[in-house]
Amino acid sequence: MSRRTRAAWAAAGVAGVLGAGLVWGELSGWPVLRQPIENAASQQVGVPVSLQGRFKLHLLWRPRVEVDRLRIGSEDRFGAPHLLDAERITLAWQWRDLWHWQRGERLRVQRLQADTLDARLMRLPDGTANWQLGQRDPPPDAQDTDVATALPRFGALVMGQGRIALKDQLQDIDLAIDVQGSEGEAVSDAASGYRASLSGRYRTLPLKLQVRAGSTLPLIQDPEVAPDAPWVPLRVQGTAGAARLLFDGQAAALLGLPRLDGALQFQGRSLAEVGRPLGITLPQTPPFDLRGRLSQNAGTWRLQASRATIGSSRLAGDLRFHQLAQPRRLTGELTGSKLAFADLGPAIGGEGGTAAPPARQVARGRVLPQRPFDLPSLKAMDADVQVKIDEVDFGTPAMAPLRGLQTRIQLMAGVLRLDDLQATVSGGQFRGMTQLDANTQPAQWQARLDIANVDIAGWMPGLRPDAAPGKATATTATKTLKKERDQARQGGEQAVQSYVTGVLFAKLDVRGAGRSTSDILGSLNGPVDLTLRDGTISHLATEAMGLDVAQALGVFIRGDHPLPLRCARFELQARDGVMEPRLAVIDNQDSTVRIAGQVNLRDETMALRLVTQPKDWSLLSLRTPITVSGTLGQPAVGIEGRGLAGRVLGALALGAAAGPAAAVLPLMERGSQTDGDPCISAAATPRKP
């Protein structure tokens, strides 16, 4: 036998021995490797690792270890007795996953199955965690890492009984999860499946949930590790803060990037209370009740809300929350049959039917909303949502609802913008936009609005002296008021049914700054232009503004009736919260009323002066300028006593000298007609009485 032949036989023998050894090892479970594995694992991860009781290891086909008890320790600084203590456990992996883990990637585990499992997961404020096995320092991105994405990734985690305690001081999470259950042959078998109770808090949101899963428990399955994980019936019921939650559907994973789909019922005090701890920007609202379908796949949550009751609002929609986007992003469509303006009160700085906050209690007597906006929440995510609402209710029968509201809500890098805003009411249209920029100090707000062809009395049935709450509607009011205007033009004596009617046109382009509605209006700058034409005005109100006693008495006796309104124009300019009229005039066939002065929105005070120029003759007139002072909450209406006193004293003196009949002469008003249209006149200064 040649040397080459002997070498070949020797190599074959060695290979045979090695092969036989591998076969023996795989069949016997490599019992001789128990101690070397314990030592190597303890040295590698930096904490004690022990394998107790029956031990069986497979290294070649589907590598895995089966052991009666596996215990992985935890460093003393984390304050936990261990990281993992499990009995009758099977742990499966892939060699390439360990290779990637050795190079700093997140650990992937194909399967962890145990009859009992006790895991204590701890993370300190500096970002170090006891599950970062073998790492002495926190990863550089620890401050931005959620606990669900920092933990090892599992293809499946199945247990008979278990407890998982999670205390993450970095993300402010403290949860306890207790699990018990068993594998059943059929999902419908009442004895099969798992039950879990979850209690604790997620940031500032207290949680107390009961979870029921059929067949297997998809507790920490990772869809990227186990993309073919089976769907399992899942029911979650309990409370999240003050909100009540019920989810009934199916899931293939619950943490990390969940895969779930099912019916959702969600009720609570305010959407903001739920969204804030989750990093989702939602408005302050009254109590809500949401019904629909919730699903999550590939990092995108989808809510198909068939019914969302928020206060008295009735909404629906199809919204998507993109969890993996940077920054997180909300998209979709919000629809509904009714949006009650009062339900937006907390979101725009009002009270919304809730108890007054301290800032509001200090500012008693103020009517503008004082409540600060939640500006930091505007930077928590981006949004792009289309809004289509059938009706916007102002919450009072004095104003008809807006119809067909449409807008696009965009939230981008702390800038909240409502674009393409449009709605209809009483034959006319609203169009405009508004924006709030939370990136500046103070926050900057701007708005542009264009109102055209709105029947003001149809929009504001409260202008009717006989308006009964809940009875006036835009349709009936518009028909009645059209009839009144026709009768007024024909000289009819129909009793007035509305103090003011007409077609309203308005434009505004204003800006302000601040942390509340009050701050913004108190710093308002820009023009506001309102024009009312083709309408009527109460005859009695006209004479009252001019203090024409004789004519007012005659109108009172025979009944008030509308006078054709030639025009009304209010061209206002806001400067640092002070509204001043450049032109403010009301003109009808009886009188021309001009208004001067200012309204200070910073301190909510008023100082207005109304001067009436009559167009007709009157026997007994005490005509003198009328003043409006005080505050928006407590206005005070008065008269300028100096001019009135002069007329009265003159009447008394003439009556004493020439007889009682002569006393009437100083109180007579001859009246005068003006040329041109006062509503486009450049002269806005009130004339001396």
XYZ file of C-alpha atoms in Angstrom, residues 144-440:
297
model
C -34.196 58.009 20.377
C -34.829 54.259 20.678
C -38.179 52.928 21.831
C -38.006 49.940 24.138
C -39.941 47.782 21.669
C -37.266 48.351 19.009
C -34.361 48.018 21.456
C -35.252 44.544 22.778
C -34.106 41.360 21.028
C -36.308 40.443 18.091
C -38.309 37.238 18.379
C -39.819 35.135 15.649
C -42.096 33.628 18.293
C -42.426 33.747 22.049
C -44.706 31.071 23.486
C -45.193 30.288 27.155
C -47.539 28.430 29.453
C -47.154 30.869 32.314
C -44.978 33.897 32.523
C -44.281 37.301 33.907
C -42.529 40.108 32.095
C -41.574 43.175 34.098
C -40.442 46.169 32.038
C -38.986 49.257 33.724
C -37.534 51.740 31.274
C -36.395 54.928 32.985
C -35.246 56.386 29.680
C -38.680 56.215 28.037
C -40.586 56.465 31.361
C -42.303 53.068 31.076
C -43.240 50.749 33.925
C -45.272 47.695 32.921
C -46.027 44.286 34.386
C -47.344 41.561 32.052
C -48.684 38.298 33.515
C -49.404 35.473 31.085
C -51.021 32.080 31.469
C -52.437 29.625 28.989
C -51.890 26.505 26.941
C -51.815 25.293 23.372
C -55.142 23.908 22.179
C -55.944 21.848 19.116
C -58.687 24.231 18.034
C -59.052 27.932 18.493
C -62.693 27.496 19.421
C -61.766 25.201 22.333
C -62.516 27.166 25.494
C -59.514 25.599 27.253
C -56.993 26.670 24.609
C -55.266 29.966 24.126
C -53.638 32.471 26.421
C -54.712 35.149 28.831
C -52.530 38.072 29.768
C -53.010 40.987 32.088
C -51.035 44.185 31.530
C -50.821 46.887 34.164
C -48.628 49.903 34.806
C -48.028 52.977 32.726
C -46.668 53.998 29.351
C -45.133 57.411 29.997
C -47.966 59.390 31.606
C -50.687 57.035 30.372
C -51.852 54.481 32.996
C -52.702 51.119 31.458
C -54.790 48.243 32.738
C -55.588 45.743 30.000
C -56.783 42.154 29.740
C -55.613 40.228 26.671
C -57.067 36.973 25.362
C -55.295 35.187 22.496
C -56.337 31.910 20.947
C -54.010 29.004 20.055
C -50.634 30.781 20.427
C -49.583 34.011 22.071
C -48.015 36.503 19.603
C -46.539 38.506 22.460
C -43.210 39.720 21.100
C -43.152 38.174 17.659
C -41.308 40.284 15.116
C -42.823 40.200 11.587
C -39.371 40.681 10.012
C -38.045 37.577 11.772
C -41.224 35.534 11.362
C -43.094 36.953 8.354
C -45.269 33.845 8.114
C -46.399 33.895 11.748
C -50.012 32.705 11.852
C -52.878 35.055 12.638
C -54.310 34.415 16.075
C -57.688 35.516 17.498
C -57.065 38.400 19.893
C -59.253 40.359 22.293
C -57.935 43.311 24.320
C -60.131 45.020 26.894
C -59.429 47.533 29.630
C -58.465 51.135 30.278
C -55.791 53.464 28.964
C -55.774 56.416 31.299
C -59.377 57.551 31.608
C -60.265 55.927 28.288
C -61.950 52.540 27.880
C -60.674 50.239 25.144
C -62.028 47.126 23.439
C -60.272 45.461 20.492
C -61.695 42.246 19.050
C -59.911 40.763 16.052
C -56.721 38.929 15.191
C -52.985 39.493 15.456
C -49.675 37.989 14.422
C -47.525 40.285 16.602
C -48.142 42.762 19.393
C -44.895 44.630 20.099
C -42.222 46.095 17.875
C -44.080 46.367 14.574
C -47.473 44.805 15.343
C -49.578 42.951 12.818
C -53.203 43.125 13.842
C -56.655 43.767 12.477
C -60.009 43.972 14.230
C -62.988 45.926 15.503
C -62.250 48.796 17.893
C -64.297 50.598 20.520
C -62.599 53.491 22.294
C -64.147 55.924 24.771
C -62.564 58.643 26.890
C -62.510 62.196 28.203
C -60.318 63.810 25.544
C -58.395 62.637 22.506
C -55.386 64.702 23.592
C -55.050 62.675 26.817
C -54.603 59.517 24.744
C -52.443 60.926 21.961
C -49.917 62.870 24.039
C -48.127 59.886 25.689
C -48.040 58.058 22.356
C -46.374 60.952 20.542
C -49.504 61.619 18.466
C -50.780 65.187 18.146
C -54.531 65.147 18.812
C -56.731 68.102 19.818
C -58.267 68.755 23.211
C -61.866 67.533 22.944
C -64.948 66.790 25.023
C -65.667 63.115 25.827
C -65.432 60.865 22.781
C -66.790 57.485 21.681
C -65.086 55.921 18.685
C -66.188 52.803 16.793
C -64.462 51.341 13.782
C -61.704 49.054 12.587
C -58.045 49.203 13.569
C -55.224 47.517 11.686
C -51.449 47.664 11.639
C -48.990 46.276 9.154
C -45.455 47.212 8.092
C -45.320 50.055 10.599
C -48.536 51.784 9.474
C -51.593 52.009 11.705
C -54.940 52.412 9.946
C -58.148 53.508 11.640
C -61.360 53.193 9.659
C -63.770 55.024 11.957
C -67.358 54.246 11.072
C -68.575 56.435 13.939
C -66.750 58.935 16.105
C -68.889 60.853 18.581
C -66.980 63.755 20.135
C -69.244 65.813 22.360
C -72.214 66.462 20.081
C -70.124 66.066 16.901
C -70.731 63.090 14.618
C -67.642 62.217 12.608
C -66.103 59.366 10.622
C -62.939 58.876 8.617
C -60.108 56.790 7.260
C -56.781 57.726 8.874
C -53.285 56.267 8.649
C -50.497 56.805 11.162
C -47.061 56.081 9.682
C -45.077 54.950 12.717
C -41.734 54.445 10.945
C -41.700 57.770 9.114
C -39.316 60.429 10.412
C -41.009 62.377 11.770
C -44.116 60.296 12.357
C -46.957 61.217 10.037
C -50.778 61.143 10.015
C -52.619 61.055 6.683
C -56.124 60.304 5.451
C -59.600 61.769 5.364
C -61.908 63.026 8.107
C -65.611 63.146 7.271
C -68.865 63.416 9.173
C -72.410 64.673 9.316
C -71.861 67.260 12.062
C -69.045 69.138 13.748
C -70.076 71.186 16.778
C -67.955 74.327 17.081
C -68.168 74.107 20.874
C -66.334 70.768 20.726
C -63.327 72.619 19.282
C -63.314 75.003 22.250
C -60.399 73.407 24.136
C -58.354 73.104 20.935
C -58.616 76.853 20.192
C -58.178 77.966 23.778
C -61.762 77.826 25.009
C -63.199 75.831 27.863
C -65.239 73.316 25.929
C -67.595 72.658 28.809
C -64.828 71.648 31.221
C -63.816 73.231 34.474
C -62.021 76.536 34.095
C -58.229 76.305 34.365
C -56.311 78.579 36.727
C -55.414 81.028 33.944
C -59.078 81.473 33.134
C -60.070 81.910 36.772
C -57.519 84.706 37.203
C -58.835 86.550 34.169
C -62.432 86.861 35.302
C -64.512 89.252 33.286
C -62.620 88.469 30.085
C -64.534 86.911 27.217
C -61.685 86.012 24.837
C -60.298 82.485 25.452
C -57.274 82.592 27.765
C -56.322 78.897 27.735
C -52.758 78.321 26.387
C -52.337 76.198 23.266
C -50.393 72.942 23.536
C -47.693 74.209 21.165
C -45.030 71.510 21.822
C -47.442 68.819 20.585
C -47.413 70.442 17.129
C -43.813 69.255 16.719
C -44.469 65.647 17.733
C -45.505 64.570 14.237
C -46.541 65.718 10.752
C -50.014 65.417 9.241
C -51.861 65.788 5.956
C -55.616 65.182 6.336
C -58.490 66.112 4.037
C -61.628 67.256 5.879
C -65.188 67.086 4.560
C -67.972 67.874 7.040
C -71.646 68.196 6.119
C -72.541 70.679 8.873
C -70.665 72.912 11.320
C -72.922 73.834 14.228
C -72.084 77.007 16.182
C -74.040 75.722 19.153
C -76.679 78.444 19.211
C -79.979 78.999 17.372
C -78.812 82.569 16.851
C -76.494 81.358 14.050
C -77.306 78.965 11.241
C -74.779 76.145 10.696
C -72.188 76.161 7.938
C -72.732 73.564 5.222
C -70.273 71.538 3.187
C -67.112 72.433 5.102
C -63.975 71.377 3.257
C -60.345 72.004 4.123
C -56.929 70.398 4.143
C -55.139 70.158 7.491
C -51.362 70.139 7.154
C -48.950 69.904 10.063
C -45.353 70.168 8.941
C -42.363 70.741 11.243
C -44.445 72.563 13.850
C -46.506 74.626 11.387
C -50.252 73.904 11.463
C -52.043 75.087 8.328
C -55.661 74.858 7.130
C -55.654 75.324 3.350
C -58.473 75.626 0.829
C -60.993 76.285 3.594
C -64.516 76.638 2.169
C -68.111 76.341 3.309
C -71.567 77.631 2.379
C -74.284 79.277 4.468
C -77.487 81.119 3.673
C -76.839 81.436 -0.043
C -73.224 82.539 0.315
C -69.719 81.152 0.622
C -66.770 81.230 3.026
C -63.258 80.766 1.608
C -59.872 81.185 3.221
C -56.910 79.751 5.107
C -55.291 79.937 8.523
C -51.861 79.022 9.879
C -50.167 78.706 13.282
C -46.357 78.518 13.400
C -45.136 77.051 16.697
C -41.451 77.415 15.767
C -41.264 81.086 16.709
